Tab-separated table of C-alpha atoms in Angstrom:
chain	number	residue	atom	x	y	z
A	1	MET	CA	88.205	22.012	39.397
A	2	HIS	CA	89.228	18.568	40.582
A	3	ARG	CA	92.056	16.453	39.109
A	4	THR	CA	90.964	14.257	36.225
A	5	ILE	CA	92.281	11.575	33.940
A	6	PHE	CA	93.089	14.363	31.466
A	7	THR	CA	95.458	16.055	33.916
A	8	THR	CA	97.116	12.883	35.209
A	9	PRO	CA	100.610	12.603	33.702
A	10	VAL	CA	101.630	9.395	31.921
A	11	VAL	CA	98.082	7.992	32.133
A	12	ASN	CA	96.955	10.829	29.867
A	13	THR	CA	99.582	9.979	27.233
A	14	LEU	CA	98.875	6.243	27.328
A	15	LEU	CA	95.127	6.739	27.064
A	16	ARG	CA	95.531	9.144	24.164
A	17	VAL	CA	97.433	6.509	22.175
A	18	LEU	CA	94.889	3.837	23.138
A	19	SER	CA	91.943	6.105	22.269
A	20	VAL	CA	93.298	6.973	18.833
A	21	GLY	CA	93.845	3.269	18.140
A	22	VAL	CA	90.396	2.166	19.318
A	23	LEU	CA	88.643	4.896	17.338
A	24	ARG	CA	90.520	3.914	14.174
A	25	LEU	CA	89.748	0.224	14.644
A	26	ALA	CA	86.077	1.058	15.186
A	27	GLY	CA	86.054	3.105	11.968
A	28	TRP	CA	85.558	6.536	13.557
A	29	ARG	CA	87.006	9.756	12.102
A	30	VAL	CA	87.978	12.533	14.505
A	31	GLU	CA	87.594	15.980	12.960
A	32	GLY	CA	88.486	19.541	13.859
A	33	ALA	CA	90.698	21.098	16.476
A	34	LEU	CA	90.222	23.465	19.366
A	35	PRO	CA	91.104	27.005	18.264
A	36	THR	CA	93.739	28.679	20.421
A	37	HIS	CA	91.328	31.394	21.564
A	38	ALA	CA	88.886	28.704	22.819
A	39	GLY	CA	91.126	27.136	25.479
A	40	LYS	CA	88.374	27.909	27.941
A	41	ALA	CA	85.075	27.029	26.311
A	42	VAL	CA	81.710	25.378	26.657
A	43	LEU	CA	81.339	22.370	24.367
A	44	ILE	CA	77.866	21.343	23.307
A	45	ALA	CA	77.490	17.552	23.399
A	46	ALA	CA	74.886	16.620	20.824
A	47	PRO	CA	73.157	14.525	19.874
A	48	HIS	CA	73.121	12.679	23.198
A	49	THR	CA	71.046	9.511	22.839
A	50	SER	CA	73.059	6.647	24.329
A	51	ASN	CA	75.270	5.583	27.225
A	52	TRP	CA	77.921	4.870	24.576
A	53	ASP	CA	78.282	8.628	24.080
A	54	LEU	CA	80.434	8.956	27.210
A	55	PRO	CA	83.220	6.491	26.324
A	56	TYR	CA	83.344	7.760	22.744
A	57	THR	CA	83.395	11.369	23.957
A	58	LEU	CA	86.290	10.635	26.321
A	59	MET	CA	88.264	8.917	23.556
A	60	VAL	CA	87.650	11.817	21.159
A	61	ALA	CA	88.709	14.260	23.893
A	62	PHE	CA	91.981	12.362	24.292
A	63	ALA	CA	92.505	12.278	20.514
A	64	LEU	CA	91.989	16.067	20.327
A	65	ARG	CA	94.160	16.724	23.419
A	66	LEU	CA	91.350	18.419	25.327
A	67	ASN	CA	91.007	18.986	29.070
A	68	VAL	CA	87.328	18.240	29.533
A	69	TYR	CA	84.841	18.144	32.324
A	70	TRP	CA	81.345	16.864	31.625
A	71	MET	CA	77.975	17.013	33.331
A	72	GLY	CA	76.110	13.805	34.091
A	73	LYS	CA	73.067	12.741	36.053
A	74	GLN	CA	73.733	12.277	39.745
A	75	SER	CA	72.756	8.594	39.764
A	76	ILE	CA	75.915	7.506	37.885
A	77	PHE	CA	78.030	9.058	40.658
A	78	ARG	CA	76.766	6.707	43.376
A	79	PRO	CA	79.279	4.537	45.246
A	80	PRO	CA	81.321	2.638	44.279
A	81	PHE	CA	81.636	4.606	41.006
A	82	ARG	CA	81.695	8.190	42.345
A	83	GLY	CA	85.482	8.528	42.508
A	84	LEU	CA	85.971	6.981	39.062
A	85	MET	CA	83.338	9.182	37.424
A	86	ARG	CA	84.858	12.315	38.934
A	87	TRP	CA	88.347	11.224	37.810
A	88	LEU	CA	86.921	10.804	34.297
A	89	GLY	CA	85.958	14.495	34.478
A	90	GLY	CA	82.392	14.093	35.670
A	91	ILE	CA	80.360	16.677	37.526
A	92	PRO	CA	77.151	15.291	39.087
A	93	VAL	CA	73.910	17.091	38.269
A	94	ASN	CA	70.755	16.585	40.315
A	95	ARG	CA	67.965	17.093	37.801
A	96	GLU	CA	65.331	16.894	40.549
A	97	GLN	CA	66.524	20.081	42.268
A	98	SER	CA	66.939	23.649	41.175
A	99	THR	CA	70.563	24.518	41.909
A	100	ASN	CA	73.011	27.251	41.030
A	101	LEU	CA	74.831	24.988	38.568
A	102	VAL	CA	75.144	27.761	35.986
A	103	ALA	CA	76.707	30.165	38.501
A	104	ALA	CA	79.051	27.472	39.841
A	105	SER	CA	80.129	26.539	36.291
A	106	VAL	CA	80.754	30.185	35.416
A	107	ALA	CA	82.902	30.629	38.538
A	108	ALA	CA	84.889	27.433	37.790
A	109	LEU	CA	85.612	28.484	34.212
A	110	ARG	CA	86.698	31.950	35.311
A	111	ALA	CA	88.913	30.591	38.102
A	112	ALA	CA	90.656	27.937	35.985
A	113	ASP	CA	94.358	28.662	35.509
A	114	GLY	CA	94.695	26.901	32.177
A	115	PRO	CA	92.629	25.443	29.358
A	116	LEU	CA	89.364	23.852	30.419
A	117	GLN	CA	86.462	22.720	28.267
A	118	LEU	CA	83.100	22.085	29.916
A	119	ILE	CA	80.921	19.596	28.010
A	120	VAL	CA	77.181	20.159	28.419
A	121	PRO	CA	74.443	18.092	26.718
A	122	PRO	CA	71.695	20.597	25.821
A	123	GLU	CA	68.980	17.936	25.828
A	124	GLY	CA	69.684	17.278	29.509
A	125	THR	CA	68.723	13.621	28.944
A	126	ARG	CA	69.263	10.691	26.577
A	127	SER	CA	65.486	10.458	26.055
A	128	ARG	CA	63.766	12.018	23.061
A	129	THR	CA	63.244	15.705	23.672
A	130	ARG	CA	61.931	18.544	21.570
A	131	TYR	CA	63.318	21.423	23.604
A	132	TRP	CA	66.914	22.068	24.541
A	133	LYS	CA	67.939	23.516	27.867
A	134	THR	CA	69.827	26.809	27.659
A	135	GLY	CA	72.194	26.255	30.597
A	136	PHE	CA	75.213	25.785	28.302
A	137	TYR	CA	74.412	29.117	26.671
A	138	HIS	CA	74.156	31.015	29.957
A	139	ILE	CA	77.366	29.421	31.266
A	140	ALA	CA	79.257	30.608	28.172
A	141	VAL	CA	77.806	34.118	28.371
A	142	GLY	CA	78.462	34.401	32.108
A	143	ALA	CA	82.038	33.125	31.842
A	144	GLN	CA	82.646	35.142	28.650
A	145	VAL	CA	83.880	32.081	26.769
A	146	PRO	CA	82.933	30.775	23.338
A	147	ILE	CA	80.647	27.856	22.611
A	148	VAL	CA	82.247	25.088	20.555
A	149	MET	CA	79.811	22.914	18.643
A	150	ALA	CA	81.074	19.397	19.344
A	151	TYR	CA	79.270	16.539	17.647
A	152	MET	CA	79.040	12.781	17.380
A	153	ASP	CA	77.460	11.381	14.229
A	154	TYR	CA	76.922	7.624	14.526
A	155	HIS	CA	75.567	7.365	10.978
A	156	ASP	CA	78.837	8.498	9.370
A	157	LYS	CA	81.031	7.488	12.345
A	158	ARG	CA	82.570	10.903	12.747
A	159	SER	CA	83.030	13.043	15.810
A	160	GLY	CA	84.853	16.207	16.626
A	161	LEU	CA	84.722	19.931	17.010
A	162	GLY	CA	82.691	22.095	14.690
A	163	PRO	CA	82.660	25.856	14.504
A	164	VAL	CA	83.051	28.225	17.416
A	165	PHE	CA	79.806	30.014	18.192
A	166	GLU	CA	79.966	33.434	19.811
A	167	PRO	CA	76.690	34.171	21.652
A	168	SER	CA	75.000	37.362	20.456
A	169	GLY	CA	72.745	37.792	23.479
A	170	ASP	CA	69.605	36.959	21.473
A	171	VAL	CA	68.954	33.546	23.003
A	172	ALA	CA	66.089	32.554	20.681
A	173	ALA	CA	67.976	33.403	17.487
A	174	ASP	CA	71.204	31.857	18.729
A	175	MET	CA	69.476	28.622	19.783
A	176	ALA	CA	67.810	28.376	16.358
A	177	ALA	CA	71.202	28.734	14.639
A	178	ILE	CA	72.830	26.160	16.932
A	179	LYS	CA	70.023	23.635	16.417
A	180	ALA	CA	70.249	24.111	12.647
A	181	PHE	CA	73.919	23.096	12.783
A	182	TYR	CA	73.028	19.867	14.608
A	183	ALA	CA	70.033	18.919	12.434
A	184	PRO	CA	71.992	16.557	10.078
A	185	PHE	CA	73.740	14.579	12.832
A	186	LYS	CA	72.413	11.185	13.946
A	187	GLY	CA	72.815	9.795	17.456
A	188	ARG	CA	73.245	6.100	18.228
A	189	ASN	CA	69.503	5.960	18.882
A	190	ALA	CA	68.595	8.369	16.086
A	191	THR	CA	64.852	8.297	16.737
A	192	GLN	CA	65.440	9.895	20.136
A	193	PHE	CA	67.174	13.020	18.815
A	194	GLU	CA	65.134	15.909	17.520
A	195	ALA	CA	66.833	19.282	17.023
A	196	GLU	CA	63.848	21.554	16.424
């Protein structure tokens, strides 16, 4: 994986302090911690309803001392922002094409020397959606890493890491259990999020 803001010495420390301060001033609570056995993991990013999710997610990642990479639509990686977005941990996703993104993500997680958390929004969009994509699930199964249920609740201004979810192999049952966990959380644009 490429170098990011999370692996840049000094900058990482300064931004962690700044992030903790900004979150406190904004009234946000950061909850949970990454279990030691989940150093390599797939983090679900839900609900995802606003462009504000990215800066808040990055600040929470700094506060929790994570080493995250996140998937975003290809259009936000256009020049002149491509280098910055990649340094922030971004991985461009072309939603118009069928690619081997799952296989590439599995290989990257397996090849990583140290802790690495891959953030994947299951909705695949900020727009209202009824069905979640299962890419995050297949990445975790393929890489043999746990799924960590990360959340951002704008209603209560709390964000963090929920329980670790170990996939059973029964995709339908596992997806139902995951969606049930997210049902109480409200996104910034709450009417767009539907975890059914």
